[in-house]
PDB file of C-alpha atoms in Angstrom:
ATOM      1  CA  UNK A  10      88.791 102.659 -74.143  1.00  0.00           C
ATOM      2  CA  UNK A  11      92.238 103.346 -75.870  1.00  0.00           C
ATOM      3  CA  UNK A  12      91.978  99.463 -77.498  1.00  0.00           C
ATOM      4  CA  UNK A  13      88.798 100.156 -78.616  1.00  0.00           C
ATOM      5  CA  UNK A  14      89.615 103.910 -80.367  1.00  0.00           C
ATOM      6  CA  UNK A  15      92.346 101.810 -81.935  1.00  0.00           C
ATOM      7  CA  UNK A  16      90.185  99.755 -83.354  1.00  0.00           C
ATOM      8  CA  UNK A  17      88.191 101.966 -84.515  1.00  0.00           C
ATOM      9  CA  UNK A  18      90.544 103.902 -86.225  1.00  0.00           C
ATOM     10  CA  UNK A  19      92.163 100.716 -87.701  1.00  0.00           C
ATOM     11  CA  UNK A  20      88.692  99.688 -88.947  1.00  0.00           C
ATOM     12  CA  UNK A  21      88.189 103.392 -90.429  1.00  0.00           C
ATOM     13  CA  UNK A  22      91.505 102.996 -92.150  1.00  0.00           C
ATOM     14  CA  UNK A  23      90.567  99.762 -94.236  1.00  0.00           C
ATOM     15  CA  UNK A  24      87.441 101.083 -94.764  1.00  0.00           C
ATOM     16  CA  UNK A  25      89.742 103.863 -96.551  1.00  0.00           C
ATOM     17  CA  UNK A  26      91.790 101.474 -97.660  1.00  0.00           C
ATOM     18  CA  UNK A  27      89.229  99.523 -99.599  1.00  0.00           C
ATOM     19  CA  UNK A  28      87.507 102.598-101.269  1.00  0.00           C
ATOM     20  CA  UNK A  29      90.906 103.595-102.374  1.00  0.00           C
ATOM     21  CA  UNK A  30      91.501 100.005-104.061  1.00  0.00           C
ATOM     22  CA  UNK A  31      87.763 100.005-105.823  1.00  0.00           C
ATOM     23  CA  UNK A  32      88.484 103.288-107.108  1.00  0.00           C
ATOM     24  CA  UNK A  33      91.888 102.312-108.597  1.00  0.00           C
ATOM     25  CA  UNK A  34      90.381  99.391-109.522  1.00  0.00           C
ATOM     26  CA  UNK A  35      87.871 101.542-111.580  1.00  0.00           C
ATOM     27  CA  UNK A  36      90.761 103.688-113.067  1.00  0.00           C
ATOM     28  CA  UNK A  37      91.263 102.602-116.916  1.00  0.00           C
ATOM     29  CA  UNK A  38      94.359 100.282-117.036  1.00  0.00           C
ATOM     30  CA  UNK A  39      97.722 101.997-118.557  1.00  0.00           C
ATOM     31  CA  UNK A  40      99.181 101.216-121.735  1.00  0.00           C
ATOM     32  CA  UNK A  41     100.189  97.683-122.635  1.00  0.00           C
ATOM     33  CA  UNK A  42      98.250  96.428-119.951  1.00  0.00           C
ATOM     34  CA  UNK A  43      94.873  95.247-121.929  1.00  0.00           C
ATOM     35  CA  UNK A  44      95.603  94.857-125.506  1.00  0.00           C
ATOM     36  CA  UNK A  45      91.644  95.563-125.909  1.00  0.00           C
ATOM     37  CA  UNK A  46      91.539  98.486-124.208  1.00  0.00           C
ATOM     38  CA  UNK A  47      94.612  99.461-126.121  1.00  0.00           C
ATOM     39  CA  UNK A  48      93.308  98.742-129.429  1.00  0.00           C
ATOM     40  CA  UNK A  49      90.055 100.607-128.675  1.00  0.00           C
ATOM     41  CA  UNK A  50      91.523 103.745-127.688  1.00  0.00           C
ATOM     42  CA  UNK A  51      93.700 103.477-130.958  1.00  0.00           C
ATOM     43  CA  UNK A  52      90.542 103.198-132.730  1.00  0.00           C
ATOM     44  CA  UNK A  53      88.426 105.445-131.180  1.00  0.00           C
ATOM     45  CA  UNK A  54      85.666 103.903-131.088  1.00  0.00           C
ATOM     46  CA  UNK A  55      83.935 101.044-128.714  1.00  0.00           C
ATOM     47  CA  UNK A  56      82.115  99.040-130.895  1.00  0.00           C
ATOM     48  CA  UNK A  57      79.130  96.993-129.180  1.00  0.00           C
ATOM     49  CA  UNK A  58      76.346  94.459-130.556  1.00  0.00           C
ATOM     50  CA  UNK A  59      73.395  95.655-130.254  1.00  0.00           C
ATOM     51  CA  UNK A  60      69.695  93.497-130.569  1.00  0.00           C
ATOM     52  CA  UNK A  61      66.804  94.790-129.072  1.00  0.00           C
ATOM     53  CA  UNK A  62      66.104  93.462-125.869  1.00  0.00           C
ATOM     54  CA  UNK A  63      64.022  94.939-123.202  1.00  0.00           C
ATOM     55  CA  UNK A  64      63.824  95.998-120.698  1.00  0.00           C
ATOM     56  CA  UNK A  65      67.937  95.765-120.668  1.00  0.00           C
ATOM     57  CA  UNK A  66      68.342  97.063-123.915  1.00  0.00           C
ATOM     58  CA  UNK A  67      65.457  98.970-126.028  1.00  0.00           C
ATOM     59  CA  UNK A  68      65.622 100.390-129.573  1.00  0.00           C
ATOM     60  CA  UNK A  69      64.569 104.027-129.589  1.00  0.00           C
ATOM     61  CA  UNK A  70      62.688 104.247-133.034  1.00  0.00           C
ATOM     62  CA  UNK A  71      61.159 107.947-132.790  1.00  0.00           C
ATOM     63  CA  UNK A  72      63.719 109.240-134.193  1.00  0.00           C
ATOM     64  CA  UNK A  73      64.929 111.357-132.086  1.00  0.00           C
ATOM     65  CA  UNK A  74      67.125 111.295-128.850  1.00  0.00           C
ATOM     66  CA  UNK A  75      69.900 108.390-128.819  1.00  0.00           C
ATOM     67  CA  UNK A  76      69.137 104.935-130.596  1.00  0.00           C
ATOM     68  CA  UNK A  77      68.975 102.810-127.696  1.00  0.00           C
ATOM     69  CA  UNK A  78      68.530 102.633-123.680  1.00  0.00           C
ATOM     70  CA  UNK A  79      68.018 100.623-121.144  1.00  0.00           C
ATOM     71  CA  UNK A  80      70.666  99.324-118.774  1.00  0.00           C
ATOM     72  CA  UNK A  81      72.827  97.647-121.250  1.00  0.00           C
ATOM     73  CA  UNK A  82      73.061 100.965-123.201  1.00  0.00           C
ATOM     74  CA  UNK A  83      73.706 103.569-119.826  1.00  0.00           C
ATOM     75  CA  UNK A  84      76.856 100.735-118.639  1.00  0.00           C
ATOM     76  CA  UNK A  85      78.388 100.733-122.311  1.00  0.00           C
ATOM     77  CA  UNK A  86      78.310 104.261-122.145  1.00  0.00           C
ATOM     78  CA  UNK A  87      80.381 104.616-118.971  1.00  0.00           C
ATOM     79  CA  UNK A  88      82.591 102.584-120.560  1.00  0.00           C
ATOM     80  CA  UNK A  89      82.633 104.588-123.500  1.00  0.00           C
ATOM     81  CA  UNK A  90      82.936 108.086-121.674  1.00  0.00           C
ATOM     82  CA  UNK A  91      86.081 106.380-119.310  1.00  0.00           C
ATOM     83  CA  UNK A  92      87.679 104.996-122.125  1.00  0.00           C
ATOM     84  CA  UNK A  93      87.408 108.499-123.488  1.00  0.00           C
ATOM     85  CA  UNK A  94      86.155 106.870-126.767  1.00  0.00           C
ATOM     86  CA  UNK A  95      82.812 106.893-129.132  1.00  0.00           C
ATOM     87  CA  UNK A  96      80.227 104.270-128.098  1.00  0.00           C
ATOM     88  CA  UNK A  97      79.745 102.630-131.992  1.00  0.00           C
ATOM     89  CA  UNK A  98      76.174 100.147-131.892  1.00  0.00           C
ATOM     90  CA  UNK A  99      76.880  97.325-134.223  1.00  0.00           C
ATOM     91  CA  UNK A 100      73.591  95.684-135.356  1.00  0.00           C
ATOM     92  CA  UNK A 101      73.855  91.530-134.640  1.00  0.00           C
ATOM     93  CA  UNK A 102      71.119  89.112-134.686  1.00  0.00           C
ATOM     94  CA  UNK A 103      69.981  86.212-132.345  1.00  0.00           C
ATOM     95  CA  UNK A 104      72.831  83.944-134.732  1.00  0.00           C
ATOM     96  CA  UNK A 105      75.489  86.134-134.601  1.00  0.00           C
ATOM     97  CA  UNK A 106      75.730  87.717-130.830  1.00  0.00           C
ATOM     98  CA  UNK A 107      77.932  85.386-129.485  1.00  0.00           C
ATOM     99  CA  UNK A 108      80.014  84.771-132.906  1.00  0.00           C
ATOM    100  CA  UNK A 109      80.959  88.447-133.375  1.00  0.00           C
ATOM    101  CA  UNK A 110      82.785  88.488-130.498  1.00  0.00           C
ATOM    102  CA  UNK A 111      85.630  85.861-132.014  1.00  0.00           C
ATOM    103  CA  UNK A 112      85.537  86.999-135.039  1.00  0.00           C
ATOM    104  CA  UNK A 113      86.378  90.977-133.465  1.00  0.00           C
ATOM    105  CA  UNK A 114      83.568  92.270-135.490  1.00  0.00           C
ATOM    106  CA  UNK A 115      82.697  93.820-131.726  1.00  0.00           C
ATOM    107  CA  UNK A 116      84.562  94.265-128.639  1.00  0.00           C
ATOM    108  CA  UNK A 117      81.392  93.490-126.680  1.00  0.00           C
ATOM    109  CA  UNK A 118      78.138  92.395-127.321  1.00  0.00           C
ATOM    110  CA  UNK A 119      75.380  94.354-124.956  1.00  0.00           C
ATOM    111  CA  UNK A 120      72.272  92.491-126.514  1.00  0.00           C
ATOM    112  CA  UNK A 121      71.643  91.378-123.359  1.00  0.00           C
ATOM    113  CA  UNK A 122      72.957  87.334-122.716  1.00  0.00           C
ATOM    114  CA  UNK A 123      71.498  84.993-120.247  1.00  0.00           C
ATOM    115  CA  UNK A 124      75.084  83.398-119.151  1.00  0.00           C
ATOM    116  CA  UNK A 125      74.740  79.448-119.632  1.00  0.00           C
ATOM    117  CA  UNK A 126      77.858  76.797-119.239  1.00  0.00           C
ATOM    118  CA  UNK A 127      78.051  76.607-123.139  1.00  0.00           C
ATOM    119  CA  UNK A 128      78.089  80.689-123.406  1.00  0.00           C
ATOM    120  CA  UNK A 129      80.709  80.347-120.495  1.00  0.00           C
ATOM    121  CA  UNK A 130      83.063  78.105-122.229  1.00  0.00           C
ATOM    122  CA  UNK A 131      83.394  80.859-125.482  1.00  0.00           C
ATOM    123  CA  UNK A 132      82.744  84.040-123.817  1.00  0.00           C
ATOM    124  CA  UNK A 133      83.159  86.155-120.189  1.00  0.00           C
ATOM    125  CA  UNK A 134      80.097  87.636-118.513  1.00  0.00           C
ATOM    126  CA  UNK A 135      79.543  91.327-116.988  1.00  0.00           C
ATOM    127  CA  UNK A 136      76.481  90.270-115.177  1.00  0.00           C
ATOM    128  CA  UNK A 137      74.282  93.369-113.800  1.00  0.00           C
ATOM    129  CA  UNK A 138      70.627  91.987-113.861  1.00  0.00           C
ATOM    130  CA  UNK A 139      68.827  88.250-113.793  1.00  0.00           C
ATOM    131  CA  UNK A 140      65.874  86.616-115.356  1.00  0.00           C
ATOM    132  CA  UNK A 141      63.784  84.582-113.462  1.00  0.00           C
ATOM    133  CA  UNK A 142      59.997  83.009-113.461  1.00  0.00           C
ATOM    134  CA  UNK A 143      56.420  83.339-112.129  1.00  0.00           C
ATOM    135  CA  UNK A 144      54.010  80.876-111.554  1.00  0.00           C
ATOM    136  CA  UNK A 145      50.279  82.949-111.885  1.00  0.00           C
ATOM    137  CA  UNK A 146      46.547  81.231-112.470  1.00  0.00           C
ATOM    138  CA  UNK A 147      43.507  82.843-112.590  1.00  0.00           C
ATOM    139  CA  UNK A 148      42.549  85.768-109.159  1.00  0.00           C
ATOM    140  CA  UNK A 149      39.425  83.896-108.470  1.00  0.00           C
ATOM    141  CA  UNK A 150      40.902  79.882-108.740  1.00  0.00           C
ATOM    142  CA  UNK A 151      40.813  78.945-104.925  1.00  0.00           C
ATOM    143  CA  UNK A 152      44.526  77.103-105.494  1.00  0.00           C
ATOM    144  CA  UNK A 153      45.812  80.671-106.103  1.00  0.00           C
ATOM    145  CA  UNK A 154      44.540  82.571-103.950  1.00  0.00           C
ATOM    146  CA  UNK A 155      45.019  80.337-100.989  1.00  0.00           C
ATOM    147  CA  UNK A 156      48.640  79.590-101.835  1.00  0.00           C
ATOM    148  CA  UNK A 157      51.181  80.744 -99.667  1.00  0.00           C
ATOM    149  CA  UNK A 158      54.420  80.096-102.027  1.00  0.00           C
ATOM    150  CA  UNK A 159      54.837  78.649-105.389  1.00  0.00           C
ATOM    151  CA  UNK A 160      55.408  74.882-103.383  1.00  0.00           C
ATOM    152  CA  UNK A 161      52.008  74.948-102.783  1.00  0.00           C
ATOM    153  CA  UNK A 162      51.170  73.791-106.791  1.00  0.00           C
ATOM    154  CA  UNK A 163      53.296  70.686-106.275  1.00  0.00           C
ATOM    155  CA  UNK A 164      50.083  68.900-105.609  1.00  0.00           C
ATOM    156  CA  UNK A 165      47.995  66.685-107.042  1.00  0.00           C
ATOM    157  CA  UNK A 166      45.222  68.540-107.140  1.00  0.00           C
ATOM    158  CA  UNK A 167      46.861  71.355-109.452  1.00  0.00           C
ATOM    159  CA  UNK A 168      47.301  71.240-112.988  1.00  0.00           C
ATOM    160  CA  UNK A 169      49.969  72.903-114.343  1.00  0.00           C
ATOM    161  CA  UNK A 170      49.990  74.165-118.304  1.00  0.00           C
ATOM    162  CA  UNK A 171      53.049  74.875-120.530  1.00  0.00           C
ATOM    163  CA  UNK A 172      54.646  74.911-123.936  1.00  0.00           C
ATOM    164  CA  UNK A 173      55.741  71.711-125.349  1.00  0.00           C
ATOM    165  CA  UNK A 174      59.573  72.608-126.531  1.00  0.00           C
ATOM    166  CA  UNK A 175      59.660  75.734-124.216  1.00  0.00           C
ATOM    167  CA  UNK A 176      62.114  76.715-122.004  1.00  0.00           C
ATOM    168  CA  UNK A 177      59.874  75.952-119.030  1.00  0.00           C
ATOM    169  CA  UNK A 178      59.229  72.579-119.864  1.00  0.00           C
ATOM    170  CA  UNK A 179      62.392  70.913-117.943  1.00  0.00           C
ATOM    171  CA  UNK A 180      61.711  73.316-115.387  1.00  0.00           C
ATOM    172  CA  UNK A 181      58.430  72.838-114.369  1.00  0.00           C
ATOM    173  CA  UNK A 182      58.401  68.818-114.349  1.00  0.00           C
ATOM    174  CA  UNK A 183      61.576  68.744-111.867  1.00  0.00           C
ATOM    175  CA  UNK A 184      59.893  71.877-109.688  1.00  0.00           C
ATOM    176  CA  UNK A 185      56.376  70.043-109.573  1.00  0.00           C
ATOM    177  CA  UNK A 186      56.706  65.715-109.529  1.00  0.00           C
ATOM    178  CA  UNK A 187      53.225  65.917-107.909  1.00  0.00           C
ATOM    179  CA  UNK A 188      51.322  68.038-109.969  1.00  0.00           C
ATOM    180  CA  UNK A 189      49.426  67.072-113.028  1.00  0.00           C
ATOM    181  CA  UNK A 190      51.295  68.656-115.905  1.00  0.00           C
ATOM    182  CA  UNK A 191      49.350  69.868-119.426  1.00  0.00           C
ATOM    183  CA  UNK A 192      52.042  70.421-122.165  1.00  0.00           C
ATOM    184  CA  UNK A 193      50.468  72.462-125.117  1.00  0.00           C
ATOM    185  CA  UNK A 194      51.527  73.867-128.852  1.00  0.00           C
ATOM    186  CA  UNK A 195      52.654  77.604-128.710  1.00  0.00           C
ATOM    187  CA  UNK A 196      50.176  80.140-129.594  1.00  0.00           C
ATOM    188  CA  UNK A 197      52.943  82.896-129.935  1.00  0.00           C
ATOM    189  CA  UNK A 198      52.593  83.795-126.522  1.00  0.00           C
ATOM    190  CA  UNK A 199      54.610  84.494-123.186  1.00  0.00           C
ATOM    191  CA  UNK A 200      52.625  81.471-121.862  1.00  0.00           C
ATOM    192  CA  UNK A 201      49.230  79.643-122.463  1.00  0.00           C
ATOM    193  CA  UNK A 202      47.023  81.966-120.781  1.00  0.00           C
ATOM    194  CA  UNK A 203      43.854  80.380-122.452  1.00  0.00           C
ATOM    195  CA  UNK A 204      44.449  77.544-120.610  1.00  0.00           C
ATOM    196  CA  UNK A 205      44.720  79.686-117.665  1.00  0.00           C
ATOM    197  CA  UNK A 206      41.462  81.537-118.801  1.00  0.00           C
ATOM    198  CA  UNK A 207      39.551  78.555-119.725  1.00  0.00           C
ATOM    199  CA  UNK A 208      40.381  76.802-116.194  1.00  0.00           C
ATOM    200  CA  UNK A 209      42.075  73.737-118.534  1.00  0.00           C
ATOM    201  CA  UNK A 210      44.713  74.515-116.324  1.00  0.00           C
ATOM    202  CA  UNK A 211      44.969  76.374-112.828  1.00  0.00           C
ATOM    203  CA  UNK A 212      48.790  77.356-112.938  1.00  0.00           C
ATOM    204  CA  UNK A 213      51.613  78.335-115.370  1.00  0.00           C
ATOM    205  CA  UNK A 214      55.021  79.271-115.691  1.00  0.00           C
ATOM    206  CA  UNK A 215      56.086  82.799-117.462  1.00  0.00           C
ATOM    207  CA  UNK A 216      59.384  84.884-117.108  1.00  0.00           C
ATOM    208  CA  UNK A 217      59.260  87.605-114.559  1.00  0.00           C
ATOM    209  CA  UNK A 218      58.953  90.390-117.610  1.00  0.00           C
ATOM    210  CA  UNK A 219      56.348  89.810-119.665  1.00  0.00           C
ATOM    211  CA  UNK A 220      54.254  88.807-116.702  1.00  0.00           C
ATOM    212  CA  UNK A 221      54.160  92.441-115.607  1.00  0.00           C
ATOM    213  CA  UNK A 222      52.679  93.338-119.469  1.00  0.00           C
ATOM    214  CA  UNK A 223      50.315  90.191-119.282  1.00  0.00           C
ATOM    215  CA  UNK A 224      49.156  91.468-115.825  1.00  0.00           C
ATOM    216  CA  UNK A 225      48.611  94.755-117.202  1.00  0.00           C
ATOM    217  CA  UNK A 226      46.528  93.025-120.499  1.00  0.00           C
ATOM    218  CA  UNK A 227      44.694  90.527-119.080  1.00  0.00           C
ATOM    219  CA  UNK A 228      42.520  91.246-115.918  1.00  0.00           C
ATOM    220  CA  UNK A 229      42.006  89.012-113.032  1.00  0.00           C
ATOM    221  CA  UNK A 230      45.643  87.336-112.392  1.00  0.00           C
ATOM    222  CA  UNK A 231      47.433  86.826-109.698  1.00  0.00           C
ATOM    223  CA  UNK A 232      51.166  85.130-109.506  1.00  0.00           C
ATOM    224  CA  UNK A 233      53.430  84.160-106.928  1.00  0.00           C
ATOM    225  CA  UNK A 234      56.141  84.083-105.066  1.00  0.00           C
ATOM    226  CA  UNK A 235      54.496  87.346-103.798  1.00  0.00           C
ATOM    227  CA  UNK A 236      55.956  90.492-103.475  1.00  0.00           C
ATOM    228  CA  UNK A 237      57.366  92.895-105.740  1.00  0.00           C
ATOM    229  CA  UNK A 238      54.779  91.988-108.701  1.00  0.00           C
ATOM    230  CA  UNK A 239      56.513  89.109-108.589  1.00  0.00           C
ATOM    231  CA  UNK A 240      59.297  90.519-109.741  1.00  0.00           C
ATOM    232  CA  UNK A 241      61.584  89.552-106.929  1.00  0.00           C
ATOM    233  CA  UNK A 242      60.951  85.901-108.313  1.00  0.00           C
ATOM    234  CA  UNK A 243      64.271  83.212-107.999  1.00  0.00           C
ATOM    235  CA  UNK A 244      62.908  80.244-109.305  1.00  0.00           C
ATOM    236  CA  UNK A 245      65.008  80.012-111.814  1.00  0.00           C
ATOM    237  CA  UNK A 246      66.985  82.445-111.782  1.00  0.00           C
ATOM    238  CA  UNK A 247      69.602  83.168-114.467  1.00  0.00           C
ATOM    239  CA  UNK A 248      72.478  85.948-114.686  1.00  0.00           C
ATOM    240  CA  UNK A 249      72.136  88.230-117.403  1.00  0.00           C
ATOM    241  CA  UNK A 250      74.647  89.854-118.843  1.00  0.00           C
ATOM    242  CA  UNK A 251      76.995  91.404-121.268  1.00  0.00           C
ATOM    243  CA  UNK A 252      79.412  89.311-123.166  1.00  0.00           C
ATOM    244  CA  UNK A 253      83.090  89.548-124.419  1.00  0.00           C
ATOM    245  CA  UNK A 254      85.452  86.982-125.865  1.00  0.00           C
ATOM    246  CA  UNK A 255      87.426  84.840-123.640  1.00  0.00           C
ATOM    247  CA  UNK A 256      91.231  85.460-122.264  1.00  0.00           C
ATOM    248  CA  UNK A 257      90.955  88.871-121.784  1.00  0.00           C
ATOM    249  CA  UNK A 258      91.183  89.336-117.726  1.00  0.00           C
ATOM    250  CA  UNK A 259      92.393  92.759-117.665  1.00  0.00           C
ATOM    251  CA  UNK A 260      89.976  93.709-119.850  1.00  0.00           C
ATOM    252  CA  UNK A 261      87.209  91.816-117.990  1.00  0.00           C
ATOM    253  CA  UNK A 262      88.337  92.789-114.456  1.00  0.00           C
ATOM    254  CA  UNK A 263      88.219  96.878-115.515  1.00  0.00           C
ATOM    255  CA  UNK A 264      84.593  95.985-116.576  1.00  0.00           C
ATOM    256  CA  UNK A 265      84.064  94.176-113.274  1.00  0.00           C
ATOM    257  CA  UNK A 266      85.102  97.013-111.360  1.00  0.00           C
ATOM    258  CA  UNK A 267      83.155 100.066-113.129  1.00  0.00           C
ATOM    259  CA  UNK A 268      79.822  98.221-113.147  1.00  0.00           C
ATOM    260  CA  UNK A 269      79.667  96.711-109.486  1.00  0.00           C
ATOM    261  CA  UNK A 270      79.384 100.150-108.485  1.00  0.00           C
ATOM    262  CA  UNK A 271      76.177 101.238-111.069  1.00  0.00           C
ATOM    263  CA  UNK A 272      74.840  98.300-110.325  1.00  0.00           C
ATOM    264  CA  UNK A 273      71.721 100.030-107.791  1.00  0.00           C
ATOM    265  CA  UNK A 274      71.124 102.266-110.510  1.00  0.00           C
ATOM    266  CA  UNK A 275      71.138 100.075-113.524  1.00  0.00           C
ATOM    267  CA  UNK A 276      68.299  97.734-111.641  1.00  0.00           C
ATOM    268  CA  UNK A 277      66.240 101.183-111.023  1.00  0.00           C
ATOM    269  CA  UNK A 278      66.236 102.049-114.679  1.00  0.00           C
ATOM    270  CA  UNK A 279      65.434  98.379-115.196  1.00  0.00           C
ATOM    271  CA  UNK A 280      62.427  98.466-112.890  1.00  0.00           C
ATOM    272  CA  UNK A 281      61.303 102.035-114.734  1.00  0.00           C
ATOM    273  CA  UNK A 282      61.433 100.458-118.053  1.00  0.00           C
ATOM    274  CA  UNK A 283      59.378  96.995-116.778  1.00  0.00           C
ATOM    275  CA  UNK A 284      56.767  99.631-115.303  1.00  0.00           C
ATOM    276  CA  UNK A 285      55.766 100.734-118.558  1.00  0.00           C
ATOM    277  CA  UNK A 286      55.948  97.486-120.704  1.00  0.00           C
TER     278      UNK A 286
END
């Protein structure tokens, strides 16, 4: 009994022990530690690239209330309020995201970045979310609604459409050998619904967001894997992220250390924001 109060007690203390490191952890490092953080508190200001992204990061154009939200926006401005600093949105385009961050036009870029090995070889990653894909067909298509799991279209007897030059393409003719694959132009489009629609195809790829606004447009879909919308999808899967330039691991591990924490509710504002696209 005594051996196992002791053990107890000893497994209470780590516990206290580890919620004591994460918190210090979390604790803004002192001066001379991060020359980043240094130089922003100097300045005053956090500076962040922003480019509409949602449902990570969304441009508030009513006019009213703050400029952006979304997940991106609620973690930069923890790090703003900690830092004790203003959060300063610096606009950057699909060319210039990445670049900015050398150049210390931005201390980070919150547009939000899938994280890739070439993005990894410039840039460090504060990953709180992930992209992923769907595979849906038409409600009523017998292949669909009898499938169990997205293995189920690596057959034969399923065609599969997609864009020709999209960023499913490589995807979809390693994940189904068997299947017989349909590549087609881009309309403009999240995928090539008219090929579901027209039954030229019974499958197709799309990316776990704008599936749940395609769902909501265009009646009588189904996708898989099941569960969640779909939303819970890992084929595919990528990190996504926030970026900021390499060799700074203070500055990096401070960022680490106050996200992991939001983390539960940064995915529940996600979810909120996909529920209304």
């Amino acid at each position: 009994m005594l051996d196992r109060i002791s053990h107890l007690a000893g497994v209470a203390v780590l516990g206290l022990g580890l919620l004591a490191g994460t918190a210090h952890a979390q604790e803004v490092p002192a001066p001379g530690v991060s020359p980043r953080i240094d130089a922003i508190k100097k300045s005053g200001q956090l500076r962040v690239g922003v480019l509409s992204n949602p449902p990570w990061l969304v441009e508030n154009t009513t006019g009213s209330g703050d400029a952006w939200a979304g997940p991106a926006w609620t973690l930069a401005n923890e790090y703003a309020k900690r830092l004790g600093v203003k959060l300063v949105p610096v606009n950057v385009s699909h060319e210039t995201k990445v670049p900015v961050l050398a150049a210390n036009q931005v201390d980070m870029t919150i547009s939000p970045l899938s994280v890739t090995k070439a993005r990894q070889q410039v840039v460090d990653f504060v990953t709180y979310s992930k992209t992923s894909l769907c595979v849906f067909g038409r409600a009523d298509n017998p292949k669909v609604a009898n499938a169990k799991s997205v293995d189920d279209f690596n057959s034969p007897d399923v065609t599969i459409a997609y864009f020709t030059g999209g960023g499913e393409e490589n995807w979809v003719k390693e994940r189904f050998p068997q299947a017989k694959l349909r590549g087609v132009s881009s309309a403009g489009t999240a995928a090539p619904v008219e090929e579901i629609m027209a039954r030229r195809a019974d499958v197709s790829p799309i990316n776990r967001i704008p599936w749940m606004a395609l769902n909501k447009k265009v009646k009588g879909l189904a996708a898989l894997p099941h569960g969640n919308n779909c939303q819970d999808s890992t084929e595919a899967a990528n990190a996504i992220g926030l970026a900021i330039d390499k060799n700074q691991p203070e500055f990096l591990a401070w960022l680490n250390a106050v996200s992991e924490p939001m983390l539960p509710a940064l995915q529940a504002e996600e979810e909120r924001i996909v529920s209304t696209m």
